[in-house]
Short mmCIF file of C-alpha atoms and ligand atoms in Angstrom, two decimals:
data_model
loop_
_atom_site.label_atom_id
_atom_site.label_comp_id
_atom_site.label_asym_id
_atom_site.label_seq_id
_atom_site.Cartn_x
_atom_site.Cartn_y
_atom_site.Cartn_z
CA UNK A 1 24.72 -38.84 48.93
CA UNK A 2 22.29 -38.67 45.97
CA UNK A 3 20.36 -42.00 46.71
CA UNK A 4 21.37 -44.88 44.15
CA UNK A 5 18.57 -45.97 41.64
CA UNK A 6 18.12 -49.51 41.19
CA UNK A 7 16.80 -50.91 37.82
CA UNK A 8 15.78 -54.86 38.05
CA UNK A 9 16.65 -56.83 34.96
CA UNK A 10 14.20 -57.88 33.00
CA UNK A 11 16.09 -61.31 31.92
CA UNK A 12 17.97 -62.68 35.03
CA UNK A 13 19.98 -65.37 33.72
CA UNK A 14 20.48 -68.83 34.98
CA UNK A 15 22.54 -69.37 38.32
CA UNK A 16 25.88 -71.45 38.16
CA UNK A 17 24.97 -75.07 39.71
CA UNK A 18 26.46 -76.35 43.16
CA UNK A 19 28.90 -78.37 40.52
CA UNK A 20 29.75 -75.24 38.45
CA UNK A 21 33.84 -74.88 39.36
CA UNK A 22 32.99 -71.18 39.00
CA UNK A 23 36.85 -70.81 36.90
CA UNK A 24 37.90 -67.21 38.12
CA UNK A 25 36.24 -64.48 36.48
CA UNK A 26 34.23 -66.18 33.67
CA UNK A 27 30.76 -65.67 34.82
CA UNK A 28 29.15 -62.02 35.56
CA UNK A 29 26.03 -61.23 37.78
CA UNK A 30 22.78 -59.89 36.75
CA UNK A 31 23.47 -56.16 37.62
CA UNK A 32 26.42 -54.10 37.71
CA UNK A 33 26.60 -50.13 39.97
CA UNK A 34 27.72 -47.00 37.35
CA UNK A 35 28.48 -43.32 38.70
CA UNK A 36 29.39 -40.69 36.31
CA UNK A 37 31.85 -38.01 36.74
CA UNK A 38 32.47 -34.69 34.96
CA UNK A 39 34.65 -31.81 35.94
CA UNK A 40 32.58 -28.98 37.81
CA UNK A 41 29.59 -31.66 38.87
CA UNK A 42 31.96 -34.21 40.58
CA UNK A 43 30.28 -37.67 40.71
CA UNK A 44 26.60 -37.97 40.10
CA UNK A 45 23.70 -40.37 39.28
CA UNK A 46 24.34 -43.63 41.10
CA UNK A 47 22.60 -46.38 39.58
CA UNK A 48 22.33 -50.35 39.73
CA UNK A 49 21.57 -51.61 36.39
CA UNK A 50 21.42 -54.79 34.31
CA UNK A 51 24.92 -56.26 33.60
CA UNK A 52 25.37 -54.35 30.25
CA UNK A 53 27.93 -53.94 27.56
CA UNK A 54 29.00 -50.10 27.78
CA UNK A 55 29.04 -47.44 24.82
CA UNK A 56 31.94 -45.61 24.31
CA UNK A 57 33.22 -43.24 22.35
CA UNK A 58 36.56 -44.99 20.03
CA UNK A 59 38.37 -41.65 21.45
CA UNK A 60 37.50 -41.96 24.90
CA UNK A 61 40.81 -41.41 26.51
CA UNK A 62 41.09 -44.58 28.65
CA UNK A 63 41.67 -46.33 25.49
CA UNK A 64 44.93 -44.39 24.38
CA UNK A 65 46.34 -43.44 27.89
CA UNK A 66 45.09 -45.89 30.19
CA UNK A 67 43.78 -43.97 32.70
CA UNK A 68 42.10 -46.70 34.64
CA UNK A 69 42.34 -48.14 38.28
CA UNK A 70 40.31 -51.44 39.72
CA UNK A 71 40.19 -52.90 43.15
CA UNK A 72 39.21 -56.69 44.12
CA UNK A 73 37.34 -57.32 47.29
CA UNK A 74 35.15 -60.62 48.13
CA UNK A 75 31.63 -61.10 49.44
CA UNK A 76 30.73 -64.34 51.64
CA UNK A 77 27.79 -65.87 53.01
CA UNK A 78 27.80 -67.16 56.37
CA UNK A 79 26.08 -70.33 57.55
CA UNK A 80 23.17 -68.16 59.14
CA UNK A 81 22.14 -66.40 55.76
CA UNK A 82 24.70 -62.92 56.68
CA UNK A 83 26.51 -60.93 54.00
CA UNK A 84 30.04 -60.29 55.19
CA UNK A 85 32.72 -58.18 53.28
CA UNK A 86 36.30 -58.48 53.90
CA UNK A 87 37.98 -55.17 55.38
CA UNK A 88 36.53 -53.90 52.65
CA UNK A 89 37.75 -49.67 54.16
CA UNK A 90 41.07 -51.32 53.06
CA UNK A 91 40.54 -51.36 49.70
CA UNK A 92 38.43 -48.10 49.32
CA UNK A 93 41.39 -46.57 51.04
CA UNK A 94 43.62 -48.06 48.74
CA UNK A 95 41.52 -47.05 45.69
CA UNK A 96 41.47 -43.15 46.84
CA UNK A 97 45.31 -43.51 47.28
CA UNK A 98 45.44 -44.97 43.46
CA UNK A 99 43.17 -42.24 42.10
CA UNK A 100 45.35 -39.31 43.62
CA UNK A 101 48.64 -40.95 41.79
CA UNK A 102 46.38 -41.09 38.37
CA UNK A 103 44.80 -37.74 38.47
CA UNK A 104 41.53 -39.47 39.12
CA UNK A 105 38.86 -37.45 41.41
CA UNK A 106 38.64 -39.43 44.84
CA UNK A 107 35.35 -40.82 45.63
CA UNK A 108 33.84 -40.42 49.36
CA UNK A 109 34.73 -43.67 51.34
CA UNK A 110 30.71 -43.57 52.45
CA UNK A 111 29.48 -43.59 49.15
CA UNK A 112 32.08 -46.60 47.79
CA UNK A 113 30.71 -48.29 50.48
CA UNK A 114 27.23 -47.91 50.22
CA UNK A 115 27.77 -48.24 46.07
CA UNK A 116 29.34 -51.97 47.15
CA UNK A 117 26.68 -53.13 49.54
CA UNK A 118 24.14 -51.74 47.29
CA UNK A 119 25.47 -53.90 44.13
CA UNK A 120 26.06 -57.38 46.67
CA UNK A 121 22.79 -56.93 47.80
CA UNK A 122 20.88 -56.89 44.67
CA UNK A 123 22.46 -59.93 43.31
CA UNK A 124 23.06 -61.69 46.65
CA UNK A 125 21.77 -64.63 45.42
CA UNK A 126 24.72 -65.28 43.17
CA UNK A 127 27.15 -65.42 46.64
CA UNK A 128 28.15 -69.25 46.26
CA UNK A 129 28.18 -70.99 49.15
CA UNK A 130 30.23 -74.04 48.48
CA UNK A 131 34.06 -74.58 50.26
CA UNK A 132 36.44 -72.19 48.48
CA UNK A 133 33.93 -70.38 46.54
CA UNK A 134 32.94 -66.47 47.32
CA UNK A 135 31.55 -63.61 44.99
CA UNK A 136 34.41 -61.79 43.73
CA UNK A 137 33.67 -57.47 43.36
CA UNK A 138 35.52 -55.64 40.85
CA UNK A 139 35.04 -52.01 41.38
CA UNK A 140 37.37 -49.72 38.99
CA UNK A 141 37.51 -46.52 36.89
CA UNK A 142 37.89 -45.70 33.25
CA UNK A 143 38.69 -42.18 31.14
CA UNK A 144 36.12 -41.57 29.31
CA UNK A 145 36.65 -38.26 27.84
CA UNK A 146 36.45 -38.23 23.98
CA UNK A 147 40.18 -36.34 23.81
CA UNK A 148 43.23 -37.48 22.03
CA UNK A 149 45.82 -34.57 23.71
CA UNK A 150 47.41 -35.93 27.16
CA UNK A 151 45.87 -34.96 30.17
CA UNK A 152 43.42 -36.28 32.96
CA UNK A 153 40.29 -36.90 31.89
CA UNK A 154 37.47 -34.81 32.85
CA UNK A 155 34.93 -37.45 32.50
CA UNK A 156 35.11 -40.84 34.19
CA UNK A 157 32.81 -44.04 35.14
CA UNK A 158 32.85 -45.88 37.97
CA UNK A 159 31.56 -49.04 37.74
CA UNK A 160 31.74 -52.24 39.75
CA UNK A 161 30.80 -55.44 38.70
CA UNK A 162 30.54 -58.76 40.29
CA UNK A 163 31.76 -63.01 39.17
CA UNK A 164 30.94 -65.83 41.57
CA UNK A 165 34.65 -67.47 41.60
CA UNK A 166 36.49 -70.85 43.16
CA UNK A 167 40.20 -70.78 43.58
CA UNK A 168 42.36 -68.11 41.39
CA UNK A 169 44.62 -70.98 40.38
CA UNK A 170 43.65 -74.31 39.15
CA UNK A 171 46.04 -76.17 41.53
CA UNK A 172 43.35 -74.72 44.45
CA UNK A 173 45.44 -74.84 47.50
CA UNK A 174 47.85 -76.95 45.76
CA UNK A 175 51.49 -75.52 45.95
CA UNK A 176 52.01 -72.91 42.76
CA UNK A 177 55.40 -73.09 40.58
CA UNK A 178 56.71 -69.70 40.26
CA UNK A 179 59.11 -68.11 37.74
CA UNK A 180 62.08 -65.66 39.07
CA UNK A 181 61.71 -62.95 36.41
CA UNK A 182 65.48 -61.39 35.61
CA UNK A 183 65.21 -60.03 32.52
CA UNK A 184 62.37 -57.36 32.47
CA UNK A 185 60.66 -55.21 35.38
CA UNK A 186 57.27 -54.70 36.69
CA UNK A 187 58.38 -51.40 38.37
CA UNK A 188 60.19 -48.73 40.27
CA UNK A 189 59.89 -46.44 43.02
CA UNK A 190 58.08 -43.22 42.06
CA UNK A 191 56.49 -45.08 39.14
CA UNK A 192 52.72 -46.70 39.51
CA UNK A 193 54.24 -50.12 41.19
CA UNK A 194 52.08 -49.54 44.13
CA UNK A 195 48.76 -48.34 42.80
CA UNK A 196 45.74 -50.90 41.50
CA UNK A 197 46.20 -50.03 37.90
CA UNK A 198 45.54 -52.27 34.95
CA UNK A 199 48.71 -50.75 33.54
CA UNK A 200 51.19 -52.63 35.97
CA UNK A 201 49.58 -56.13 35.04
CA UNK A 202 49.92 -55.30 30.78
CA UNK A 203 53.49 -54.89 32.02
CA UNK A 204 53.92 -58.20 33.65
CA UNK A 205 52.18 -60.20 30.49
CA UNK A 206 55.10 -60.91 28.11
CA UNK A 207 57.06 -62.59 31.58
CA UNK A 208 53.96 -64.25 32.40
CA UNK A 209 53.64 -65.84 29.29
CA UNK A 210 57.24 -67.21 29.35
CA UNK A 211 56.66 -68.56 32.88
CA UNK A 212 53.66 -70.58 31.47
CA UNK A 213 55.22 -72.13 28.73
CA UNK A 214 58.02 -72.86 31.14
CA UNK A 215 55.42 -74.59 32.90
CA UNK A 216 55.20 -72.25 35.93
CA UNK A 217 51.73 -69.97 37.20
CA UNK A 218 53.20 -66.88 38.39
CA UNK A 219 56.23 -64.85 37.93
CA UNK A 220 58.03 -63.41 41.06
CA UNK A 221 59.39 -59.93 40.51
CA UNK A 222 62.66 -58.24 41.24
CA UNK A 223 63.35 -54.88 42.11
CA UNK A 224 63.71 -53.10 38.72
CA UNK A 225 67.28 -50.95 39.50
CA UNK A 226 69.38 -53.51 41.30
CA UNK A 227 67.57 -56.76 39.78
CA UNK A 228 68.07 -58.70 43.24
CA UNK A 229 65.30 -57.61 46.11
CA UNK A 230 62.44 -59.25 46.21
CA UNK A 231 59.03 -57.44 45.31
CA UNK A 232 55.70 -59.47 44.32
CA UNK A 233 54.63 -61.59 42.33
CA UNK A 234 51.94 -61.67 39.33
CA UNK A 235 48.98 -61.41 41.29
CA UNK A 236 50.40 -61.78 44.95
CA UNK A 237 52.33 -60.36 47.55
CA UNK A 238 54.76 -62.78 48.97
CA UNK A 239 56.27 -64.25 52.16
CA UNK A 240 59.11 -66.64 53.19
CA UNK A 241 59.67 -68.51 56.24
CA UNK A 242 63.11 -68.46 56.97
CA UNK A 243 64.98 -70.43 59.82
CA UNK A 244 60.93 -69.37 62.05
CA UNK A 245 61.01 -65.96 60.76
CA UNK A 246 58.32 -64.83 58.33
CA UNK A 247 59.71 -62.21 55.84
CA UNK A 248 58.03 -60.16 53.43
CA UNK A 249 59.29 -57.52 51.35
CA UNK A 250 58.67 -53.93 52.75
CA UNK A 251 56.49 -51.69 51.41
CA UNK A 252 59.39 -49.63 49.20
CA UNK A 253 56.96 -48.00 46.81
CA UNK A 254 56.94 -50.05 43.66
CA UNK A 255 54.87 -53.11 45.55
CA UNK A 256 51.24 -53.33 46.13
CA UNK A 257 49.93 -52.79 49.59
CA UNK A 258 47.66 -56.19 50.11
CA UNK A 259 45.03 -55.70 52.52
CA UNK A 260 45.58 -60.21 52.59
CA UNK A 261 49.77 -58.89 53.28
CA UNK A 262 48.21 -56.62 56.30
CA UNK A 263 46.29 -59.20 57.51
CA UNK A 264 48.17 -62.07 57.25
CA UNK A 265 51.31 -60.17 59.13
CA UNK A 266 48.71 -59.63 61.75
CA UNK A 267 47.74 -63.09 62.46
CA UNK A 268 51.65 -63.89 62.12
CA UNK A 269 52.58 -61.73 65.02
CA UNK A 270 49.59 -62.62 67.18
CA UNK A 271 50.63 -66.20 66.96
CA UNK A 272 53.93 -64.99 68.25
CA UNK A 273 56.04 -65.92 64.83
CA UNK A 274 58.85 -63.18 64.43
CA UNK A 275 58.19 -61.28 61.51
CA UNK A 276 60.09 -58.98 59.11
CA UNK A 277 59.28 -56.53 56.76
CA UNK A 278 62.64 -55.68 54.81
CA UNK A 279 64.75 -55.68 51.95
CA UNK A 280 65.68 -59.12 50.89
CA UNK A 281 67.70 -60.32 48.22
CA UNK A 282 66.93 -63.38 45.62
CA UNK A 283 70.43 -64.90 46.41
CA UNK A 284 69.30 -65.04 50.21
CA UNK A 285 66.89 -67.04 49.61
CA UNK A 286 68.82 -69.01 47.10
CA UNK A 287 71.13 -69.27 50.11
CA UNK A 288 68.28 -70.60 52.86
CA UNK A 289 66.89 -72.87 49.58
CA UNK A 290 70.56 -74.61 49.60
CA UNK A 291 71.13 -74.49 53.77
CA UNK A 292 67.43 -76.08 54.38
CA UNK A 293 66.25 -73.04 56.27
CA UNK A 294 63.78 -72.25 53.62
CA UNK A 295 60.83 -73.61 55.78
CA UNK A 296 57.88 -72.19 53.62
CA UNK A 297 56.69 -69.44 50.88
CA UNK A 298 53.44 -68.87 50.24
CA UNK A 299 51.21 -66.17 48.14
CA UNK A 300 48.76 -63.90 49.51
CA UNK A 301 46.16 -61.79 47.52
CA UNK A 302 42.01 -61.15 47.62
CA UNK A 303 41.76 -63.49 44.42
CA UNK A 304 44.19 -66.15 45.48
CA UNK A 305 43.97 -65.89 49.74
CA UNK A 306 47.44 -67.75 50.65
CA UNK A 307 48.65 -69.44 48.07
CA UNK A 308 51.69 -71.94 49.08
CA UNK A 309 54.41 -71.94 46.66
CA UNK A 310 56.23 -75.47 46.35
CA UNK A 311 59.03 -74.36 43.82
CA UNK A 312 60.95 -71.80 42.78
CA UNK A 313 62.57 -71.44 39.54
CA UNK A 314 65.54 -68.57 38.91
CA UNK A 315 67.75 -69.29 35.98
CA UNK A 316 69.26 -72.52 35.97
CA UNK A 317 68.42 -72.45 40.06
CA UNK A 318 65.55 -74.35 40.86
CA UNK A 319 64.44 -74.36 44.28
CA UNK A 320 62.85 -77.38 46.08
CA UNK A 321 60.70 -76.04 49.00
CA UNK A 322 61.01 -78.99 51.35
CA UNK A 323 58.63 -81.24 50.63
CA UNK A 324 56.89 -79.18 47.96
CA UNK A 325 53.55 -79.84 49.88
CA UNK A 326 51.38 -77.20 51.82
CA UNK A 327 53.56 -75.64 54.79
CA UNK A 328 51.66 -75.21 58.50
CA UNK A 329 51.59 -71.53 57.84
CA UNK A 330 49.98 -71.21 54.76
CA UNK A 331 47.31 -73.79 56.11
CA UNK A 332 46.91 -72.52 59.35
CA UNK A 333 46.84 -68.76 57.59
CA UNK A 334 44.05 -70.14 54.71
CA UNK A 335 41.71 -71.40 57.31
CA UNK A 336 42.22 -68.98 60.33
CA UNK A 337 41.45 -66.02 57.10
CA UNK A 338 38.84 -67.78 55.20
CA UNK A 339 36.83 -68.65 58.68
CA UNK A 340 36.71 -65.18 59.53
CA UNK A 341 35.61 -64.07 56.26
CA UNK A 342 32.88 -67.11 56.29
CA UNK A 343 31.77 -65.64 60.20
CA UNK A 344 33.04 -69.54 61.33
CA UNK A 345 36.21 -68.13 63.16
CA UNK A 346 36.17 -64.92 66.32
CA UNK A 347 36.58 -61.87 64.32
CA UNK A 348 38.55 -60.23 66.79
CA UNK A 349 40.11 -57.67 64.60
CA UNK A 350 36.20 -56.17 63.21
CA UNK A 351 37.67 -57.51 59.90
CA UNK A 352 34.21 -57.92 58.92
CA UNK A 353 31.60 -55.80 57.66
CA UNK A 354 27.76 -56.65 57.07
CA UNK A 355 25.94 -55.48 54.32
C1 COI B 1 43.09 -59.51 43.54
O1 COI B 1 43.68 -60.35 44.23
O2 COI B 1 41.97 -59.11 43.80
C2 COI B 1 43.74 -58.90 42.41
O3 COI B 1 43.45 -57.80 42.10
C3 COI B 1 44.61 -59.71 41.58
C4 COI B 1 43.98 -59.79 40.23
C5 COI B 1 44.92 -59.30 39.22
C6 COI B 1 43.36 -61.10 39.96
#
């Protein structure tokens, strides 16, 4: 590829302190990577510049259409001073599959690569290094063809920026509350349900806001024609431990293929815990929630890792999971994944790359 130009800023700002909680995605790096696109030249000038504001044109089409996709991967710095990435061919896969479903032009898995090591290195000294923390990279895509009629765009700009984080969710590793959504859907099959698009997360806003002032974090999503399978949830995939079987939902189409999901249904079936991927209903686990064969549920996501789940609320139902404290699982599965990605546990699966 075209090699990628790399323009220093002039005014680096101040680093977040060791005490900074680094709240999730408050606090940008010094540079950012940009690639333009334009029908008949493909993508072209790849360049690493100071974290910017962009300029845009009021009619640029990702404003009126939302023709956008973004992807979430995490950097980590080991003990020895390495740069490790998390599966990060996952999520480049991932994006490619996203951009054919939105009519936007692929972009070689070499050069996403290269564009993401390039960007981590140059601000590698913003990787925090304190338990629970990593640098969170937010590639994504965005219209930007001055153009009011429908149609894909024939200009675009990839960018990817970067945000030192902590935990995704105040409680940490603190069991989440989570809201049974019933009333409206996130998505159906043949719709964008299982692409990276900002467009499915607008959709899940009005529920999420309920769920809050209900006092809850997340909302978990039901299939949108029968309103009874289980999907995902806000910003999660999810799994249930049920009578020492770990269920999650299959991949049907309308939910998000987590490359934390793949991974964490690895580990489950090396350790010899029977899995299932399959349809399964709310009132099923309503049912294991009342028989106490609802052993565990827990979260799993790049931004949130494995998030244990202590409650569950749908309708008038709410459901107790036992104690309400952090299951084995979702321990065992937070520090088996976050050692690997911190180079402190084997990586027998080549999980991780170097930059
Ligand atoms: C991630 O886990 O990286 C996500 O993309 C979820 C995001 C909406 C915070």
């Amino acid at each position: 590829m075209q090699s990628i130009k790399n323009v220093k800023t002039k005014n680096p700002k101040v680093l977040p302190g060791a005490d900074n909680p680094l709240k999730f995605g408050t606090i940008f790096t010094d540079h950012m990577f940009i690639m333009n696109y334009e029908t008949g030249k493909g993508w072209f000038d790849p360049r690493i510049i100071p974290y910017q504001p962009l300029n845009l044109e009021p009619s640029a089409m990702v404003f009126h259409y939302g023709q956008e996709m973004f992807e979430g991967l995490k950097a980590y710095k080991t003990k020895s001073g390495k740069i490790l990435l998390f599966r990060p061919n996952k999520n480049i896969e991932r994006a490619n599959k996203t951009n054919r479903r939105i009519c936007i032009p692929e972009i070689p898995e070499d050069i996403f690569l290269q564009a993401i090591k390039a960007v981590v290195k140059a601000d590698e000294a913003w990787i925090p290094t304190k338990e629970g923390t990593s640098l969170y990279i937010r590639p994504f895509i965005i219209a930007t063809d001055p153009y009011l009629g429908v149609r894909p765009s024939d200009k675009y700009l990839f960018m990817i920026i970067l945000s030192p984080v902590g935990a995704y969710y105040p409680e940490g590793l603190n069991p989440v509350k989570i809201w049974i959504e019933d009333e409206y859907v996130r998505a159906v099959k043949g719709g964008i349900g299982e692409a990276k698009v900002g467009a499915n997360y607008v959709a899940s806003l009005k529920s999420q806001v309920k769920a809050h002032d209900e006092g809850y974090s997340q909302v978990l999503w039901l299939d949108g024609v029968h309103r009874k399978y289980i999907e995902e949830v806000g910003a999660m995939n999810i799994f249930f431990k049920i009578n020492g079987t770990v269920i999650t939902p299959e991949l049907n189409g309308s939910i998000l293929p987590g490359v934390t999901r793949d991974s964490v249904l690895a580990l489950c079936r090396e350790w010899g815990l029977p899995t299932k991927e399959c349809r399964i209903s709310i009132n099923e686990i309503y049912e294991a929630a009342q028989n106490g064969t609802l052993d565990e549920v827990w979260g799993t996501g790049t931004a949130a890792v494995v998030s244990p789940v202590g409650q569950l609320r749908w309708g008038e139902h709410i459901m107790q999971v036992k104690d309400g404290g952090i299951g084995p699982i979702s321990q065992k599965l937070y520090d088996t994944i976050t050692g690997i990605q911190l180079g402190e546990v084997n990586d027998t699966h080549n999980w991780t790359v170097e930059v």
